[in-house]
Amino acid sequence: MGRREEFERKVLPLLPAAYNLARWITRHPQDAEDAVQDALLRAFRAFDGFHGDDPKPWLLMIVRNACRTAFRRGERWRNVIPLDLAFRGPAAASEADNSPPPDSRLDAPRIHAAIERLPDGLRETLILREIEELSYTEIATVTEVPIGTVMSRLSRARARLREALDENAAPTREAER
Amino acid sequence: MTCDDARDLLEAYHDGELGAEDCARVEAHLQGCAACARELASLRALSDRVRGLGRQPVPDGLATRITSLVAQSAPVPTNQRPWARMAASHLAAALLGAGAVALVASATLRDPAPMNDLVTAHVRGLALEDFGSVRSGNPHAIKPWFAGKLAFSPRVSDLADDGFPLLSGRVDYVAGKPAAALIYGRRQHRITVFIAPAGSTAAAVNGQLQGYNVESWQADGLRYEAVSDLNRDELTNFAALLRTR
């Protein structure tokens, strides 16, 4: 089997996982799409160097890095904007923030919004564990931190989420920090 | 086992990360401790709610686009990582600067060389972003910068209002002839528009190469070639906008 066929069989089916992670990291549909496209091409070019059994953590690490590279490039580019903004007025600055307000009557939008408000490190760790069902070791690989950090991030993410979703809940030890 | 010990292990227990011995100890504690059992139930309820969200759906067309980009791209041997290719293009640019390299222009229509040149020049420009270029969001600062560097005066338009801000400009060599290169942004993508007197490069080279799209047209005796990793639809839209300026 050729490398391309192998890539298409082993890696392309992971696109839903890749897009989901990118979407949660970037919190922007078009940025996520761009980052995933970039990541899949990078993954294909680097596929000869991949020899493991499960390409999922490997691919998600590339996706995460693509999102961060895109963000850094975006940052550098945003440095150029202010002159332009001076032209178009401050209204242009808030263009990016067009996420719909959460609907308090429904559970899913509330949870979604609460997760979106988590800090980057807690958010990606929670998604990798709960949605992608990665093990602590795999999450450590993807996010390039020690396992202890994965555990404390996961714990803090859950504590914050419980706090945000249920004001009446008894505060956990983590939430008291 | 005390409650404190149990709580330390509870999340790892919930996540299926405990060894058999620790599992048994936690389970024994949970049998007799209602508070810790409630804590575990609450962890499970939270996980269920988060899992209930499912994945955010992949947009239509993304899978097809990636499959076709992959089909056009060849895997790079592991010793040829992007930085190695970038170093090679640095070298090529240095040689170009010294005038030591004469790119051979091909005038035949189906010859891929011109498109190769365009893509190479585009990538090289991005690798050397601050090298011999003028950076400004203001077309009135970029246009005069070209005076004296080129034998023609390229039209410099900003398309920031349409979501394609003009970022920088430089002089480049495409198919052996000097060309103005204007860099536009689209999200994190870059578009390089090469402008040279018409007739100095081969005719229409619209198409796709190594994941880059190319759009070309002629206007007012000048030839325009837009190169980007942006998707075809948006690049076509960009070209249409630029033509109307």
Short mmCIF file of C-alpha atoms in Angstrom, two decimals:
data_model
loop_
_atom_site.label_atom_id
_atom_site.label_comp_id
_atom_site.label_asym_id
_atom_site.label_seq_id
_atom_site.Cartn_x
_atom_site.Cartn_y
_atom_site.Cartn_z
CA MET A 1 0.00 0.00 0.00
CA GLY A 2 1.30 3.44 -0.92
CA ARG A 3 1.96 6.08 1.70
CA ARG A 4 -0.89 8.21 0.42
CA GLU A 5 -3.36 5.32 0.65
CA GLU A 6 -2.12 4.57 4.15
CA PHE A 7 -2.48 8.22 5.13
CA GLU A 8 -5.99 8.33 3.68
CA ARG A 9 -6.96 5.17 5.53
CA LYS A 10 -5.36 5.93 8.91
CA VAL A 11 -5.28 9.71 9.25
CA LEU A 12 -8.05 11.28 7.15
CA PRO A 13 -10.81 9.53 9.19
CA LEU A 14 -9.53 11.56 12.16
CA LEU A 15 -10.69 14.78 10.50
CA PRO A 16 -13.76 15.16 12.79
CA ALA A 17 -11.50 14.92 15.86
CA ALA A 18 -8.98 17.31 14.30
CA TYR A 19 -11.62 19.88 13.39
CA ASN A 20 -13.32 19.63 16.77
CA LEU A 21 -10.05 20.31 18.60
CA ALA A 22 -9.13 23.18 16.28
CA ARG A 23 -12.57 24.66 16.71
CA TRP A 24 -12.28 24.62 20.50
CA ILE A 25 -8.75 26.02 20.46
CA THR A 26 -9.38 28.84 17.97
CA ARG A 27 -13.05 29.39 18.91
CA HIS A 28 -13.57 30.51 15.31
CA PRO A 29 -14.96 28.35 12.47
CA GLN A 30 -12.85 29.78 9.65
CA ASP A 31 -9.63 29.84 11.69
CA ALA A 32 -10.30 26.22 12.66
CA GLU A 33 -10.83 25.22 9.04
CA ASP A 34 -7.61 26.93 7.94
CA ALA A 35 -5.61 25.41 10.79
CA VAL A 36 -6.94 21.90 10.11
CA GLN A 37 -6.19 22.14 6.40
CA ASP A 38 -2.70 23.32 7.22
CA ALA A 39 -2.25 20.59 9.84
CA LEU A 40 -3.41 17.74 7.60
CA LEU A 41 -0.99 18.81 4.87
CA ARG A 42 1.83 19.06 7.40
CA ALA A 43 0.88 15.66 8.75
CA PHE A 44 0.94 14.16 5.26
CA ARG A 45 4.37 15.63 4.54
CA ALA A 46 5.66 14.29 7.84
CA PHE A 47 3.84 10.96 7.59
CA ASP A 48 6.99 9.06 6.60
CA GLY A 49 8.38 9.90 10.02
CA PHE A 50 5.35 8.49 11.85
CA HIS A 51 5.79 4.89 12.95
CA GLY A 52 3.38 4.52 15.89
CA ASP A 53 0.20 2.45 16.04
CA ASP A 54 -2.29 5.18 16.82
CA PRO A 55 -1.95 8.36 14.76
CA LYS A 56 -4.60 10.25 16.75
CA PRO A 57 -2.39 11.88 19.43
CA TRP A 58 0.26 12.53 16.78
CA LEU A 59 -2.24 14.27 14.48
CA LEU A 60 -3.88 16.23 17.30
CA MET A 61 -0.47 17.52 18.36
CA ILE A 62 0.10 18.80 14.82
CA VAL A 63 -3.39 20.36 14.79
CA ARG A 64 -2.75 22.08 18.10
CA ASN A 65 0.57 23.45 16.85
CA ALA A 66 -1.04 24.64 13.61
CA CYS A 67 -3.65 26.52 15.65
CA ARG A 68 -0.95 28.14 17.74
CA THR A 69 1.17 29.05 14.70
CA ALA A 70 -1.90 30.57 13.10
CA PHE A 71 -2.54 32.51 16.28
CA ARG A 72 1.04 33.81 16.43
CA ARG A 73 0.89 34.80 12.77
CA GLY A 74 -2.43 36.47 13.48
CA GLU A 75 -0.86 38.28 16.43
CA ARG A 76 1.94 39.57 14.28
CA TRP A 77 -0.54 40.63 11.68
CA ARG A 78 -2.77 42.29 14.27
CA ASN A 79 0.21 44.45 15.13
CA VAL A 80 -0.19 46.01 11.71
CA ILE A 81 -3.88 46.73 12.13
CA PRO A 82 -4.04 49.77 14.40
CA LEU A 83 -3.24 52.28 11.61
CA ASP A 84 -6.00 50.72 9.64
CA LEU A 85 -8.39 50.72 12.58
CA ALA A 86 -7.76 54.39 13.08
CA PHE A 87 -9.25 54.72 9.62
CA ARG A 88 -12.27 52.53 10.10
CA GLY A 89 -13.08 53.44 13.67
CA PRO A 90 -13.31 51.33 16.81
CA ALA A 91 -16.38 49.40 15.58
CA ALA A 92 -14.11 47.33 13.37
CA ALA A 93 -12.18 46.11 16.40
CA SER A 94 -15.11 44.11 17.74
CA GLU A 95 -15.95 42.46 14.41
CA ALA A 96 -14.36 39.18 15.45
CA ASP A 97 -16.51 38.84 18.54
CA ASN A 98 -19.74 37.73 16.95
CA SER A 99 -20.43 34.52 18.88
CA PRO A 100 -24.11 34.13 19.64
CA PRO A 101 -25.19 34.75 23.25
CA PRO A 102 -25.85 31.53 25.19
CA ASP A 103 -29.45 30.46 25.50
CA SER A 104 -30.06 29.91 29.23
CA ARG A 105 -33.13 27.73 28.57
CA LEU A 106 -31.04 25.03 26.97
CA ASP A 107 -28.33 22.98 28.58
CA ALA A 108 -25.97 22.46 25.63
CA PRO A 109 -25.45 26.14 24.77
CA ARG A 110 -24.78 26.89 28.45
CA ILE A 111 -22.16 24.17 28.68
CA HIS A 112 -20.68 25.22 25.36
CA ALA A 113 -20.39 28.84 26.49
CA ALA A 114 -18.93 27.84 29.86
CA ILE A 115 -16.24 25.73 28.17
CA GLU A 116 -15.45 28.55 25.74
CA ARG A 117 -14.74 30.82 28.68
CA LEU A 118 -12.17 28.45 30.19
CA PRO A 119 -8.52 29.49 29.78
CA ASP A 120 -6.78 27.90 26.76
CA GLY A 121 -4.85 25.23 28.68
CA LEU A 122 -7.84 24.07 30.70
CA ARG A 123 -10.17 24.12 27.69
CA GLU A 124 -8.02 21.98 25.41
CA THR A 125 -7.30 19.48 28.20
CA LEU A 126 -11.00 19.09 29.00
CA ILE A 127 -11.93 18.59 25.33
CA LEU A 128 -9.16 16.04 24.77
CA ARG A 129 -10.34 14.06 27.80
CA GLU A 130 -14.13 14.31 27.61
CA ILE A 131 -14.82 14.54 23.88
CA GLU A 132 -11.79 12.83 22.36
CA GLU A 133 -11.43 10.41 25.29
CA LEU A 134 -7.65 10.51 25.27
CA SER A 135 -5.73 9.06 28.22
CA TYR A 136 -3.67 11.31 30.51
CA THR A 137 -0.52 10.11 28.75
CA GLU A 138 -1.93 10.92 25.33
CA ILE A 139 -3.10 14.36 26.46
CA ALA A 140 0.40 14.98 27.84
CA THR A 141 1.79 14.11 24.39
CA VAL A 142 -0.63 16.36 22.52
CA THR A 143 -0.30 19.37 24.81
CA GLU A 144 3.42 18.85 25.48
CA VAL A 145 3.25 19.06 29.28
CA PRO A 146 3.94 16.54 32.09
CA ILE A 147 1.13 14.21 33.21
CA GLY A 148 0.89 16.01 36.55
CA THR A 149 0.03 19.20 34.68
CA VAL A 150 -2.62 17.36 32.67
CA MET A 151 -4.23 16.13 35.90
CA SER A 152 -4.23 19.50 37.59
CA ARG A 153 -5.58 21.23 34.45
CA LEU A 154 -8.35 18.70 34.10
CA SER A 155 -9.24 19.07 37.74
CA ARG A 156 -9.30 22.87 37.52
CA ALA A 157 -11.29 22.79 34.28
CA ARG A 158 -13.96 20.60 35.89
CA ALA A 159 -14.08 22.66 39.05
CA ARG A 160 -14.55 25.88 37.09
CA LEU A 161 -17.13 24.32 34.86
CA ARG A 162 -19.16 23.04 37.81
CA GLU A 163 -18.98 26.45 39.37
CA ALA A 164 -20.13 28.13 36.17
CA LEU A 165 -22.95 25.67 35.52
CA ASP A 166 -24.32 25.32 39.01
CA GLU A 167 -23.98 28.28 41.35
CA ASN A 168 -25.67 26.30 44.12
CA ALA A 169 -23.20 23.46 44.01
CA ALA A 170 -20.94 23.04 46.99
CA PRO A 171 -17.55 24.48 46.05
CA THR A 172 -14.91 21.83 45.50
CA ARG A 173 -11.45 22.13 46.96
CA GLU A 174 -10.10 23.14 43.56
CA ALA A 175 -12.63 25.92 43.22
CA GLU A 176 -11.59 27.45 46.54
CA ARG A 177 -8.19 28.37 45.20
CA MET B 1 -8.42 5.39 53.39
CA THR B 2 -9.40 8.91 54.45
CA CYS B 3 -11.70 11.16 52.43
CA ASP B 4 -8.73 13.37 51.53
CA ASP B 5 -6.86 10.37 50.10
CA ALA B 6 -9.97 9.25 48.24
CA ARG B 7 -10.59 12.72 46.76
CA ASP B 8 -7.02 12.83 45.47
CA LEU B 9 -7.66 9.65 43.54
CA LEU B 10 -11.29 10.20 42.61
CA GLU B 11 -10.77 11.98 39.30
CA ALA B 12 -8.16 9.51 38.14
CA TYR B 13 -10.57 6.75 39.20
CA HIS B 14 -13.37 8.39 37.23
CA ASP B 15 -11.09 8.73 34.19
CA GLY B 16 -10.08 5.06 34.34
CA GLU B 17 -6.46 5.95 35.04
CA LEU B 18 -5.96 4.06 38.34
CA GLY B 19 -4.21 0.73 38.69
CA ALA B 20 -6.14 -2.28 40.02
CA GLU B 21 -4.91 -1.88 43.60
CA ASP B 22 -5.82 1.81 43.89
CA CYS B 23 -9.14 1.09 42.20
CA ALA B 24 -10.00 -1.46 44.86
CA ARG B 25 -9.02 0.93 47.69
CA VAL B 26 -11.14 3.76 46.26
CA GLU B 27 -14.11 1.45 45.74
CA ALA B 28 -13.85 0.18 49.30
CA HIS B 29 -13.91 3.76 50.58
CA LEU B 30 -16.88 4.69 48.34
CA GLN B 31 -18.89 1.81 49.85
CA GLY B 32 -18.85 3.47 53.21
CA CYS B 33 -18.67 7.19 52.40
CA ALA B 34 -21.76 8.92 51.04
CA ALA B 35 -19.98 12.27 50.58
CA CYS B 36 -17.28 10.84 48.31
CA ALA B 37 -19.89 8.79 46.43
CA ARG B 38 -21.84 12.01 45.80
CA GLU B 39 -18.66 13.69 44.58
CA LEU B 40 -18.09 10.85 42.13
CA ALA B 41 -21.70 11.06 40.94
CA SER B 42 -21.26 14.78 40.38
CA LEU B 43 -18.07 14.19 38.36
CA ARG B 44 -19.92 11.63 36.25
CA ALA B 45 -22.85 13.95 35.67
CA LEU B 46 -20.52 16.74 34.54
CA SER B 47 -18.67 14.44 32.13
CA ASP B 48 -21.98 13.24 30.70
CA ARG B 49 -23.11 16.80 30.09
CA VAL B 50 -19.85 17.74 28.35
CA ARG B 51 -19.87 14.53 26.29
CA GLY B 52 -23.46 15.25 25.34
CA LEU B 53 -22.19 18.21 23.31
CA GLY B 54 -20.52 15.87 20.83
CA ARG B 55 -18.05 17.15 18.29
CA GLN B 56 -18.55 20.35 16.39
CA PRO B 57 -19.43 19.26 12.83
CA VAL B 58 -16.81 19.42 10.08
CA PRO B 59 -17.82 22.06 7.49
CA ASP B 60 -18.97 20.85 4.07
CA GLY B 61 -16.21 20.58 1.52
CA LEU B 62 -13.31 20.56 3.97
CA ALA B 63 -12.72 16.81 3.66
CA THR B 64 -12.82 17.00 -0.15
CA ARG B 65 -10.45 19.94 -0.20
CA ILE B 66 -7.95 18.22 2.07
CA THR B 67 -8.13 14.98 0.09
CA SER B 68 -7.37 16.82 -3.13
CA LEU B 69 -4.56 18.86 -1.56
CA VAL B 70 -3.05 15.65 -0.22
CA ALA B 71 -3.38 14.01 -3.64
CA GLN B 72 -1.35 16.85 -5.17
CA SER B 73 1.28 16.88 -2.48
CA ALA B 74 4.10 14.37 -2.17
CA PRO B 75 5.35 13.39 1.29
CA VAL B 76 8.64 15.08 2.05
CA PRO B 77 11.44 12.77 3.24
CA THR B 78 12.01 13.28 6.95
CA ASN B 79 15.39 14.92 6.42
CA GLN B 80 13.77 17.65 4.32
CA ARG B 81 11.65 19.52 6.80
CA PRO B 82 10.20 22.94 5.98
CA TRP B 83 13.12 24.74 7.60
CA ALA B 84 15.51 22.94 5.26
CA ARG B 85 13.47 24.08 2.29
CA MET B 86 13.34 27.58 3.74
CA ALA B 87 17.11 27.61 4.08
CA ALA B 88 17.34 26.56 0.45
CA SER B 89 15.09 29.42 -0.58
CA HIS B 90 17.16 31.85 1.51
CA LEU B 91 20.17 30.71 -0.45
CA ALA B 92 18.29 31.07 -3.73
CA ALA B 93 17.22 34.57 -2.77
CA ALA B 94 20.75 35.53 -1.78
CA LEU B 95 22.03 34.31 -5.11
CA LEU B 96 19.25 36.20 -6.87
CA GLY B 97 20.22 39.32 -4.99
CA ALA B 98 23.77 38.92 -6.18
CA GLY B 99 22.53 38.52 -9.72
CA ALA B 100 24.32 35.20 -9.93
CA VAL B 101 21.30 33.23 -11.03
CA ALA B 102 19.52 33.73 -14.30
CA LEU B 103 16.15 32.05 -14.24
CA VAL B 104 15.30 30.74 -17.65
CA ALA B 105 11.93 31.98 -18.80
CA SER B 106 9.85 29.51 -20.68
CA ALA B 107 7.41 30.86 -23.21
CA THR B 108 5.60 27.63 -23.97
CA LEU B 109 2.05 27.44 -22.74
CA ARG B 110 1.83 24.09 -20.99
CA ASP B 111 5.26 24.26 -19.46
CA PRO B 112 4.86 24.19 -15.65
CA ALA B 113 7.97 26.30 -15.08
CA PRO B 114 6.24 29.69 -14.78
CA MET B 115 3.78 28.37 -12.17
CA ASN B 116 6.66 26.78 -10.32
CA ASP B 117 8.43 30.13 -10.38
CA LEU B 118 5.36 31.91 -9.07
CA VAL B 119 4.86 29.49 -6.21
CA THR B 120 8.56 29.52 -5.35
CA ALA B 121 8.67 33.32 -5.37
CA HIS B 122 5.54 33.44 -3.19
CA VAL B 123 6.97 31.02 -0.61
CA ARG B 124 10.36 32.71 -0.70
CA GLY B 125 8.73 36.07 -0.06
CA LEU B 126 6.95 34.72 3.01
CA ALA B 127 10.14 33.11 4.31
CA LEU B 128 11.96 36.43 4.01
CA GLU B 129 9.16 38.67 5.16
CA ASP B 130 11.29 41.59 6.26
CA PHE B 131 13.97 41.27 3.63
CA GLY B 132 14.13 44.08 1.09
CA SER B 133 10.48 44.91 1.35
CA VAL B 134 8.33 47.80 2.41
CA ARG B 135 5.76 47.11 5.11
CA SER B 136 2.75 49.28 5.43
CA GLY B 137 -1.01 49.05 5.41
CA ASN B 138 -1.06 52.20 3.36
CA PRO B 139 -0.94 51.91 -0.46
CA HIS B 140 0.24 55.51 -0.67
CA ALA B 141 3.42 54.50 1.15
CA ILE B 142 4.00 51.38 -0.94
CA LYS B 143 3.47 52.81 -4.41
CA PRO B 144 6.26 55.44 -4.29
CA TRP B 145 8.60 52.82 -2.84
CA PHE B 146 8.54 51.03 -6.21
CA ALA B 147 9.56 54.18 -8.11
CA GLY B 148 13.10 53.84 -9.36
CA LYS B 149 13.15 50.12 -8.61
CA LEU B 150 11.02 49.09 -11.58
CA ALA B 151 10.69 50.31 -15.15
CA PHE B 152 6.91 50.43 -14.78
CA SER B 153 4.50 51.75 -12.20
CA PRO B 154 2.32 49.04 -10.65
CA ARG B 155 -1.16 49.92 -9.50
CA VAL B 156 -1.28 49.50 -5.72
CA SER B 157 -4.76 49.10 -4.23
CA ASP B 158 -5.77 48.21 -0.71
CA LEU B 159 -8.65 45.77 -0.33
CA ALA B 160 -8.89 45.96 3.47
CA ASP B 161 -12.57 46.84 3.26
CA ASP B 162 -13.15 43.56 1.45
CA GLY B 163 -11.13 41.57 3.99
CA PHE B 164 -7.86 41.50 2.00
CA PRO B 165 -5.60 44.08 3.65
CA LEU B 166 -2.45 45.09 1.84
CA LEU B 167 0.51 44.19 4.06
CA SER B 168 3.73 44.81 2.19
CA GLY B 169 5.46 45.06 -1.14
CA ARG B 170 8.79 44.07 -2.62
CA VAL B 171 10.60 43.68 -5.92
CA ASP B 172 11.01 40.08 -7.03
CA TYR B 173 12.16 38.18 -10.07
CA VAL B 174 9.70 35.88 -11.76
CA ALA B 175 10.71 33.91 -14.82
CA GLY B 176 13.84 36.02 -14.98
CA LYS B 177 12.11 39.39 -15.14
CA PRO B 178 11.65 41.97 -12.39
CA ALA B 179 8.15 42.14 -10.99
CA ALA B 180 6.39 44.09 -8.26
CA ALA B 181 5.19 41.75 -5.53
CA LEU B 182 2.33 42.91 -3.33
CA ILE B 183 1.42 40.87 -0.26
CA TYR B 184 -2.19 40.81 0.88
CA GLY B 185 -3.55 39.08 3.96
CA ARG B 186 -6.64 36.93 4.32
CA ARG B 187 -6.96 35.62 7.88
CA GLN B 188 -3.61 33.87 8.36
CA HIS B 189 -3.17 33.27 4.63
CA ARG B 190 -0.95 35.40 2.45
CA ILE B 191 -1.57 36.24 -1.18
CA THR B 192 1.30 37.45 -3.34
CA VAL B 193 0.32 39.42 -6.45
CA PHE B 194 3.14 39.63 -8.98
CA ILE B 195 2.83 42.50 -11.41
CA ALA B 196 5.02 42.80 -14.51
CA PRO B 197 4.66 44.26 -18.01
CA ALA B 198 2.46 41.96 -20.09
CA GLY B 199 4.37 39.72 -22.44
CA SER B 200 7.30 39.28 -20.12
CA THR B 201 5.98 35.97 -18.83
CA ALA B 202 4.14 33.05 -20.38
CA ALA B 203 0.37 33.25 -20.95
CA ALA B 204 -2.39 32.01 -18.62
CA VAL B 205 -1.09 29.90 -15.76
CA ASN B 206 -4.26 29.55 -13.72
CA GLY B 207 -4.27 26.37 -11.75
CA GLN B 208 -2.96 24.63 -8.73
CA LEU B 209 0.49 23.47 -7.72
CA GLN B 210 1.59 21.87 -4.46
CA GLY B 211 -1.50 23.15 -2.70
CA TYR B 212 -1.08 26.71 -3.99
CA ASN B 213 -3.63 28.32 -6.25
CA VAL B 214 -2.64 30.68 -9.04
CA GLU B 215 -4.89 33.23 -10.79
CA SER B 216 -3.61 35.44 -13.57
CA TRP B 217 -5.00 38.21 -15.75
CA GLN B 218 -3.87 41.20 -17.77
CA ALA B 219 -4.94 44.82 -17.57
CA ASP B 220 -3.55 48.11 -18.88
CA GLY B 221 -0.52 46.43 -20.42
CA LEU B 222 0.41 44.77 -17.11
CA ARG B 223 0.25 41.13 -16.17
CA TYR B 224 -1.09 40.17 -12.73
CA GLU B 225 -0.47 36.82 -11.09
CA ALA B 226 -1.95 36.03 -7.67
CA VAL B 227 -0.51 33.08 -5.73
CA SER B 228 -1.77 31.77 -2.41
CA ASP B 229 -2.58 28.74 -0.32
CA LEU B 230 -6.01 30.31 0.08
CA ASN B 231 -8.85 28.22 -1.36
CA ARG B 232 -9.69 28.66 -5.03
CA ASP B 233 -13.05 30.40 -4.50
CA GLU B 234 -11.67 33.11 -2.25
CA LEU B 235 -8.65 33.66 -4.49
CA THR B 236 -10.94 34.03 -7.53
CA ASN B 237 -13.04 36.48 -5.57
CA PHE B 238 -9.91 38.39 -4.59
CA ALA B 239 -8.73 38.53 -8.23
CA ALA B 240 -12.14 39.79 -9.33
CA LEU B 241 -12.04 42.55 -6.68
CA LEU B 242 -8.54 43.61 -7.65
CA ARG B 243 -9.43 43.76 -11.35
CA THR B 244 -12.26 46.18 -10.70
CA ARG B 245 -9.96 48.62 -8.90
#
